[in-house]
Coordinates of C-alpha atoms in Angstrom, one line a residue:
X1 CA 92.9 99.9 159.0
X2 CA 90.8 101.6 160.8
X3 CA 88.0 100.8 159.7
X4 CA 88.6 97.4 160.1
X5 CA 89.6 98.3 163.9
X6 CA 87.0 99.5 164.1
X7 CA 84.8 96.3 163.3
X8 CA 87.2 94.3 165.5
X9 CA 86.6 96.9 168.7
X10 CA 89.9 96.9 169.0
X11 CA 92.9 98.8 168.1
X12 CA 95.9 97.7 167.1
X13 CA 98.8 98.9 169.4
X14 CA 101.3 97.3 166.3
X15 CA 99.3 98.5 162.8
X16 CA 102.6 96.5 161.1
X17 CA 101.9 93.0 163.0
X18 CA 97.8 93.5 161.3
X19 CA 99.0 94.5 157.9
X20 CA 101.2 91.7 158.1
X21 CA 98.1 89.5 159.0
X22 CA 96.5 90.8 155.7
X23 CA 99.5 90.5 153.1
X24 CA 99.1 86.8 151.1
X25 CA 102.2 85.2 149.9
X26 CA 101.3 86.2 146.4
X27 CA 102.3 90.1 147.4
X28 CA 106.1 89.4 149.2
X29 CA 108.3 87.6 151.8
X30 CA 106.6 88.9 154.7
X31 CA 103.8 87.8 154.4
X32 CA 100.9 86.0 156.7
X33 CA 102.2 82.4 156.6
X34 CA 103.8 82.7 160.0
X35 CA 100.6 84.2 161.3
X36 CA 98.4 81.8 160.0
X37 CA 100.5 79.0 161.3
X38 CA 100.0 80.5 165.1
X39 CA 96.6 81.4 164.7
X40 CA 95.6 78.4 163.8
X41 CA 96.7 76.7 167.5
X42 CA 95.4 79.6 168.9
X43 CA 92.0 79.7 167.5
X44 CA 92.0 76.1 167.8
X45 CA 92.8 76.3 171.6
X46 CA 89.9 79.4 172.7
X47 CA 87.5 77.0 170.2
X48 CA 88.6 73.9 172.2
X49 CA 87.7 76.1 175.4
X50 CA 84.4 77.2 174.6
X51 CA 83.6 73.6 173.4
X52 CA 84.2 72.5 176.9
X53 CA 82.5 75.0 178.6
X54 CA 79.4 74.8 176.6
X55 CA 79.1 71.2 175.9
X56 CA 79.7 70.1 180.0
X57 CA 78.8 66.7 179.4
X58 CA 80.0 65.9 175.7
X59 CA 82.7 62.8 175.1
X60 CA 85.8 63.9 174.3
X61 CA 85.8 62.5 170.4
X62 CA 82.1 64.8 170.5
X63 CA 84.2 67.8 171.0
X64 CA 86.5 67.0 168.6
X65 CA 83.9 66.8 165.7
X66 CA 82.5 69.4 166.8
X67 CA 85.5 71.7 166.5
X68 CA 86.3 70.2 163.4
X69 CA 83.3 71.3 162.0
X70 CA 83.3 75.1 163.4
X71 CA 87.5 75.8 162.1
X72 CA 86.9 74.3 158.9
X73 CA 87.9 76.4 156.3
X74 CA 84.3 77.0 154.8
X75 CA 83.2 78.6 158.3
X76 CA 86.3 80.8 159.0
X77 CA 85.9 82.3 155.2
X78 CA 82.1 83.0 156.1
X79 CA 83.3 84.4 159.1
X80 CA 86.7 86.5 156.6
X81 CA 83.3 87.5 154.8
X82 CA 81.4 89.3 157.8
X83 CA 84.5 91.3 158.5
X84 CA 84.8 92.6 154.7
X85 CA 88.6 90.9 155.5
X86 CA 88.6 90.7 151.2
X87 CA 88.4 94.3 150.6
X88 CA 91.7 94.7 153.0
X89 CA 94.1 91.7 151.7
X90 CA 96.9 92.6 149.9
X91 CA 97.8 90.3 146.8
X92 CA 99.6 89.4 144.1
X93 CA 98.6 90.9 140.8
X94 CA 97.5 87.4 139.9
X95 CA 95.2 86.4 142.7
X96 CA 93.9 90.1 142.9
X97 CA 92.8 89.2 138.4
X98 CA 91.6 85.7 139.8
X99 CA 89.4 87.0 142.2
X100 CA 91.5 85.4 145.4
X101 CA 89.5 88.4 147.7
X102 CA 87.0 86.4 147.6
X103 CA 88.3 83.0 147.9
X104 CA 87.8 80.7 150.5
X105 CA 91.3 79.8 151.0
X106 CA 92.7 83.3 151.2
X107 CA 89.6 84.2 153.5
X108 CA 90.5 81.8 155.6
X109 CA 94.0 81.6 156.4
X110 CA 94.1 85.6 156.8
X111 CA 91.0 85.1 159.7
X112 CA 93.7 82.5 161.0
X113 CA 96.4 85.3 160.8
X114 CA 94.2 87.6 162.1
X115 CA 93.7 85.6 165.3
X116 CA 97.5 85.7 165.7
X117 CA 97.9 88.8 165.2
X118 CA 94.9 89.5 167.9
X119 CA 97.1 87.1 170.2
X120 CA 100.4 88.5 169.8
X121 CA 99.2 92.6 170.1
X122 CA 96.4 92.1 172.8
X123 CA 96.9 89.2 175.0
X124 CA 94.9 85.7 175.2
X125 CA 92.0 87.2 176.6
X126 CA 91.7 90.4 174.1
X127 CA 91.7 87.4 171.3
X128 CA 89.6 85.3 173.0
X129 CA 86.7 87.5 173.6
X130 CA 86.5 88.3 170.4
X131 CA 86.9 84.8 169.2
X132 CA 83.8 83.9 171.5
X133 CA 81.7 86.7 170.0
X134 CA 82.5 85.4 166.7
X135 CA 82.0 82.0 167.1
X136 CA 79.0 81.9 169.9
X137 CA 76.5 82.3 167.9
X138 CA 77.0 80.1 165.1
X139 CA 76.6 77.2 168.2
X140 CA 73.1 78.4 168.4
X141 CA 72.1 78.2 164.2
X142 CA 72.1 75.6 162.1
X143 CA 75.4 74.4 160.3
X144 CA 77.4 70.9 160.9
X145 CA 77.1 71.7 164.7
X146 CA 73.9 72.0 164.9
X147 CA 73.3 68.8 166.4
X148 CA 75.9 69.4 169.0
X149 CA 73.5 68.0 171.9
X150 CA 75.2 65.3 173.7
X151 CA 72.7 62.0 173.2
X152 CA 71.4 62.0 176.5
X153 CA 70.4 65.2 175.8
X154 CA 69.0 64.3 173.0
X155 CA 67.8 61.1 174.2
X156 CA 66.1 62.4 177.1
X157 CA 64.3 65.5 174.5
X158 CA 62.9 62.8 172.7
X159 CA 61.6 60.9 175.1
X160 CA 59.7 64.3 176.7
X161 CA 58.9 64.9 173.1
X162 CA 56.6 62.2 172.8
X163 CA 55.6 62.0 176.6
X164 CA 57.0 58.6 177.5
X165 CA 59.1 57.9 180.4
X166 CA 62.9 58.5 180.6
X167 CA 65.9 56.9 179.9
X168 CA 67.4 54.5 183.2
X169 CA 70.8 54.5 183.5
X170 CA 72.8 51.3 185.5
X171 CA 75.6 50.5 185.9
X172 CA 75.8 46.7 185.1
X173 CA 80.1 46.2 185.2
X174 CA 82.9 47.7 187.0
X175 CA 85.8 46.2 185.4
X176 CA 89.9 46.6 185.7
X177 CA 91.6 48.3 189.0
X178 CA 91.1 51.7 190.2
X179 CA 93.7 53.2 188.2
X180 CA 91.8 51.8 184.9
X181 CA 88.3 50.9 185.4
X182 CA 86.1 50.6 182.3
X183 CA 82.6 50.6 183.5
X184 CA 80.0 48.9 181.3
X185 CA 75.7 51.3 182.1
X186 CA 72.9 50.1 180.1
X187 CA 70.6 52.0 179.6
X188 CA 67.0 51.5 179.3
X189 CA 64.1 52.4 177.0
X190 CA 60.5 52.1 177.3
X191 CA 60.4 51.9 173.2
X192 CA 63.1 49.1 173.4
X193 CA 62.9 45.5 174.3
X194 CA 66.0 45.5 175.9
X195 CA 68.2 48.1 177.7
X196 CA 71.8 48.9 175.3
X197 CA 75.1 48.9 177.0
X198 CA 77.5 51.5 176.8
X199 CA 81.4 51.2 177.9
X200 CA 83.8 53.6 178.6
X201 CA 86.8 54.9 181.4
X202 CA 84.0 56.8 183.1
X203 CA 80.3 56.2 184.5
X204 CA 79.7 59.8 182.2
X205 CA 81.0 58.4 179.0
X206 CA 79.6 55.3 178.9
X207 CA 76.7 57.0 179.7
X208 CA 76.7 58.7 176.3
X209 CA 77.8 55.7 174.8
X210 CA 74.8 54.0 175.9
X211 CA 72.1 56.8 175.0
X212 CA 74.2 57.2 171.0
X213 CA 73.1 53.2 171.0
X214 CA 69.6 53.8 172.5
X215 CA 69.0 56.8 169.7
X216 CA 70.5 54.4 166.6
X217 CA 68.3 51.7 167.1
X218 CA 65.2 54.2 167.7
X219 CA 66.7 56.0 164.8
X220 CA 66.4 59.2 165.9
X221 CA 70.7 59.6 165.7
X222 CA 69.9 62.7 163.8
X223 CA 67.2 64.1 165.2

């Protein structure tokens, strides 16, 4: 446990909490299933906050896609392997014999339970600090989240790379009353004959949707 605490740069006050986080259900009743349940929610909150700050112009749908990609089982298992969690797990004999210590599902569950243990033992900020340290490097590399720049940024970079004029956005219409307005925004791109139109509950959302449509028409949606 001391070696694991050193790799976490965190000293648990309640070491039994840490042991429970690493105890698989196959090892007995006092296992990590409840901690995994809480850890899933805590991780989702911290990653959501991280993405909200990291991508200030991204619409809700894009943020949800990014979060799903970052907290998927394979990603959590990879992070767990980076901490060598497998060697600290308490497993039943059947799981030990079948290689459970290196199974993605078991590692991902243990990682979520570890998040929960950090949160319960040290509070939100102690937990969030370590989650940021683990997840920020992922945003800088290729992966399911690598095409994570918002559509307006991607469209602008697409045009800049070709030394063409930047896209121009203009409001076509604002429909509805003040409390339920819907914005319709045109995006004019020199490579397209006609402007494309996006709509949303805010001007920003409408511009993002228009930019995505433009990227699709340009065949650059995966650039």
